[in-house]
Backbone as ProteinMPNN parsed JSONL, in Angstrom:
{"seq_chain_A": "MSTRVGVPRSSDRHVEVWFGAHVIAAFTGSTEDAAPYEAGMELRFPGLPITNKPVPAVVDSGTADS", "coords_chain_A": {"N_chain_A": [[117.502, -54.634, -15.579], [117.223, -52.271, -18.034], [115.255, -51.398, -20.954], [116.007, -49.814, -23.937], [115.309, -47.87, -26.809], [116.723, -46.656, -29.768], [119.332, -44.405, -30.842], [122.569, -45.537, -30.101], [124.46, -44.467, -27.232], [127.606, -42.757, -26.715], [128.736, -43.711, -24.418], [127.855, -46.274, -24.198], [128.133, -49.909, -24.273], [129.148, -52.75, -26.242], [128.497, -56.058, -26.253], [129.578, -59.249, -27.18], [129.191, -62.745, -27.831], [131.221, -65.296, -28.936], [131.396, -68.01, -31.225], [133.689, -69.65, -32.648], [134.109, -68.052, -35.688], [131.697, -66.836, -35.559], [129.142, -64.768, -34.239], [127.138, -65.532, -31.568], [125.525, -64.463, -29.671], [124.483, -61.209, -28.747], [124.671, -57.943, -27.289], [123.798, -54.598, -26.691], [124.207, -51.847, -24.66], [124.031, -49.815, -21.665], [126.977, -49.251, -19.629], [126.539, -50.172, -17.06], [124.548, -52.106, -17.465], [125.757, -53.821, -19.274], [127.87, -55.132, -17.975], [126.72, -57.098, -16.08], [125.429, -58.653, -18.009], [127.556, -59.651, -19.534], [128.825, -61.177, -17.521], [126.836, -63.09, -17.018], [126.752, -64.398, -19.5], [129.293, -65.507, -19.525], [128.972, -67.486, -17.599], [126.987, -69.038, -18.8], [128.114, -69.804, -21.248], [130.761, -71.192, -20.877], [134.211, -70.979, -21.615], [133.914, -69.981, -24.201], [134.896, -67.22, -26.254], [134.315, -63.871, -25.196], [133.522, -60.618, -26.019], [133.717, -57.236, -24.927], [133.154, -54.215, -25.793], [133.55, -50.646, -26.384], [130.83, -48.809, -27.821], [131.02, -47.76, -31.161], [131.4, -44.334, -32.234], [128.608, -42.609, -33.589], [128.147, -41.302, -36.754], [126.498, -38.575, -38.023], [125.177, -38.441, -41.089], [123.878, -36.33, -42.229], [125.044, -34.047, -41.309], [127.636, -34.177, -42.03], [130.668, -33.095, -43.632], [130.809, -32.23, -47.091]], "CA_chain_A": [[118.036, -54.198, -16.846], [116.225, -51.478, -18.739], [115.248, -51.502, -22.406], [116.029, -48.516, -24.591], [115.308, -47.926, -28.264], [117.257, -45.421, -30.322], [120.745, -44.331, -31.196], [123.446, -45.818, -28.957], [125.267, -43.361, -26.702], [129.045, -43.037, -26.745], [129.103, -44.41, -23.186], [127.325, -47.636, -24.259], [129.05, -51.018, -24.539], [128.638, -53.795, -27.125], [128.998, -57.345, -25.778], [129.312, -60.336, -28.119], [129.677, -64.084, -27.509], [131.725, -65.848, -30.189], [131.608, -69.44, -31.449], [134.532, -69.569, -33.843], [134.01, -66.746, -36.35], [130.29, -66.451, -35.547], [128.553, -64.192, -33.027], [125.928, -66.283, -31.243], [124.713, -63.617, -28.788], [124.988, -59.833, -28.737], [123.935, -57.002, -26.445], [124.297, -53.227, -26.648], [123.538, -51.099, -23.604], [124.868, -49.021, -20.763], [128.054, -49.962, -18.941], [125.946, -50.835, -15.89], [123.8, -53.28, -17.921], [126.633, -54.713, -20.034], [128.696, -55.939, -17.07], [126.041, -58.324, -15.657], [125.162, -59.476, -19.195], [128.81, -60.359, -19.819], [129.02, -62.179, -16.464], [125.871, -64.165, -17.264], [127.168, -65.146, -20.688], [130.462, -66.305, -19.131], [128.451, -68.665, -16.904], [126.199, -69.843, -19.736], [128.974, -70.305, -22.317], [132.146, -71.227, -20.395], [135.206, -71.334, -22.615], [133.771, -69.22, -25.44], [135.358, -65.84, -26.128], [133.304, -62.823, -25.054], [134.106, -59.281, -26.142], [132.947, -56.139, -24.338], [133.835, -53.06, -26.375], [132.743, -49.428, -26.484], [130.081, -48.62, -29.063], [131.661, -46.709, -31.954], [130.652, -43.083, -32.391], [127.715, -42.565, -34.741], [128.323, -40.087, -37.546], [125.26, -38.142, -38.668], [125.526, -38.106, -42.468], [123.244, -35.065, -42.584], [125.883, -32.922, -40.89], [129.017, -34.412, -42.463], [131.15, -32.22, -44.706], [130.753, -32.847, -48.422]], "C_chain_A": [[116.924, -53.464, -17.589], [116.352, -51.685, -20.242], [115.125, -50.121, -22.996], [116.017, -48.733, -26.086], [115.848, -46.608, -28.767], [118.726, -45.529, -30.64], [121.594, -44.62, -29.961], [124.227, -44.576, -28.53], [126.738, -43.752, -26.716], [129.508, -43.774, -25.492], [128.614, -45.861, -23.179], [128.42, -48.649, -24.585], [128.359, -52.02, -25.459], [129.311, -55.099, -26.713], [128.617, -58.412, -26.801], [129.921, -61.633, -27.593], [130.017, -64.752, -28.84], [131.82, -67.368, -30.136], [132.375, -69.537, -32.757], [134.466, -68.162, -34.411], [132.601, -66.178, -36.293], [129.866, -65.877, -34.197], [127.254, -64.94, -32.757], [125.023, -65.537, -30.268], [125.342, -62.237, -28.769], [124.072, -58.961, -27.894], [124.598, -55.641, -26.559], [123.511, -52.475, -25.59], [124.54, -50.358, -22.741], [125.947, -49.894, -20.128], [127.496, -50.758, -17.771], [125.174, -52.09, -16.289], [124.697, -54.292, -18.628], [127.445, -55.627, -19.127], [127.969, -57.197, -16.585], [125.687, -59.24, -16.832], [126.403, -60.307, -19.528], [129.041, -61.469, -18.792], [128.079, -63.37, -16.656], [126.253, -65.029, -18.454], [128.404, -65.992, -20.398], [130.031, -67.574, -18.4], [127.738, -69.605, -17.871], [127.072, -70.503, -20.801], [130.435, -70.342, -21.861], [133.09, -71.667, -21.515], [135.076, -70.596, -23.936], [134.277, -67.8, -25.225], [134.183, -64.867, -26.058], [134.022, -61.485, -25.141], [133.15, -58.263, -25.54], [133.668, -54.857, -24.738], [132.942, -51.826, -26.342], [132.022, -49.382, -27.827], [130.774, -47.522, -29.862], [130.773, -45.479, -32.081], [129.82, -43.142, -33.664], [127.922, -41.238, -35.448], [127.008, -39.784, -38.236], [125.604, -37.677, -40.076], [124.903, -36.794, -42.923], [124.094, -33.861, -42.221], [127.332, -33.076, -41.329], [129.387, -33.445, -43.586], [131.113, -32.958, -46.032], [132.044, -32.643, -49.154]], "O_chain_A": [[115.82, -53.985, -17.747], [117.401, -52.09, -20.743], [114.251, -49.344, -22.612], [116.639, -49.67, -26.587], [115.479, -45.55, -28.258], [119.287, -46.623, -30.697], [121.378, -44.031, -28.901], [124.603, -43.746, -29.358], [127.074, -44.936, -26.727], [130.567, -44.4, -25.504], [128.925, -46.606, -22.25], [129.483, -48.3, -25.1], [127.132, -52.129, -25.457], [130.531, -55.238, -26.807], [127.468, -58.474, -27.239], [130.999, -61.639, -26.999], [129.198, -64.77, -29.759], [132.263, -67.942, -29.141], [131.788, -69.51, -33.839], [134.734, -67.189, -33.705], [132.327, -65.149, -36.91], [130.19, -66.429, -33.146], [126.369, -64.982, -33.612], [123.877, -65.935, -30.06], [126.565, -62.097, -28.775], [122.869, -59.202, -27.795], [125.824, -55.541, -26.528], [122.281, -52.465, -25.62], [125.73, -50.287, -23.048], [125.836, -51.119, -20.097], [127.925, -51.883, -17.517], [125.145, -53.053, -15.523], [124.428, -55.493, -18.586], [127.684, -56.783, -19.475], [128.542, -58.283, -16.666], [125.646, -60.461, -16.676], [126.31, -61.51, -19.772], [129.414, -62.582, -19.161], [128.48, -64.52, -16.477], [126.097, -66.25, -18.419], [128.555, -67.076, -20.961], [130.655, -68.623, -18.561], [127.871, -70.825, -17.771], [126.805, -71.632, -21.211], [131.264, -69.606, -22.396], [132.801, -72.604, -22.259], [136.023, -70.577, -24.722], [134.109, -67.235, -24.144], [133.189, -65.021, -26.767], [135.001, -61.244, -24.434], [131.931, -58.407, -25.631], [134.654, -54.461, -24.117], [131.718, -51.944, -26.279], [132.538, -49.856, -28.839], [131.087, -46.465, -29.314], [129.546, -45.578, -32.039], [130.268, -43.657, -34.688], [127.878, -40.177, -34.825], [126.463, -40.626, -38.948], [126.245, -36.641, -40.249], [125.356, -36.205, -43.904], [123.894, -32.772, -42.761], [128.165, -32.217, -41.041], [128.541, -33.034, -44.379], [131.355, -34.163, -46.09], [132.187, -33.093, -50.292]]}, "name": "protein", "num_of_chains": 1, "seq": "MSTRVGVPRSSDRHVEVWFGAHVIAAFTGSTEDAAPYEAGMELRFPGLPITNKPVPAVVDSGTADS"}
């Protein structure tokens, strides 16, 4: 699994592990890295809900219409 710093890409995924209404673990990365992370969290936290969603598009406020 590689580590990247910067703005998420539109192809990235956001994985969260939920305990009730609280996120107890989160990961944002490539589709290739998110899948094994999700699988590992399913083993570590059996029975807890895990979401794996696309990262929302980032809007650059410097280029937005006024």
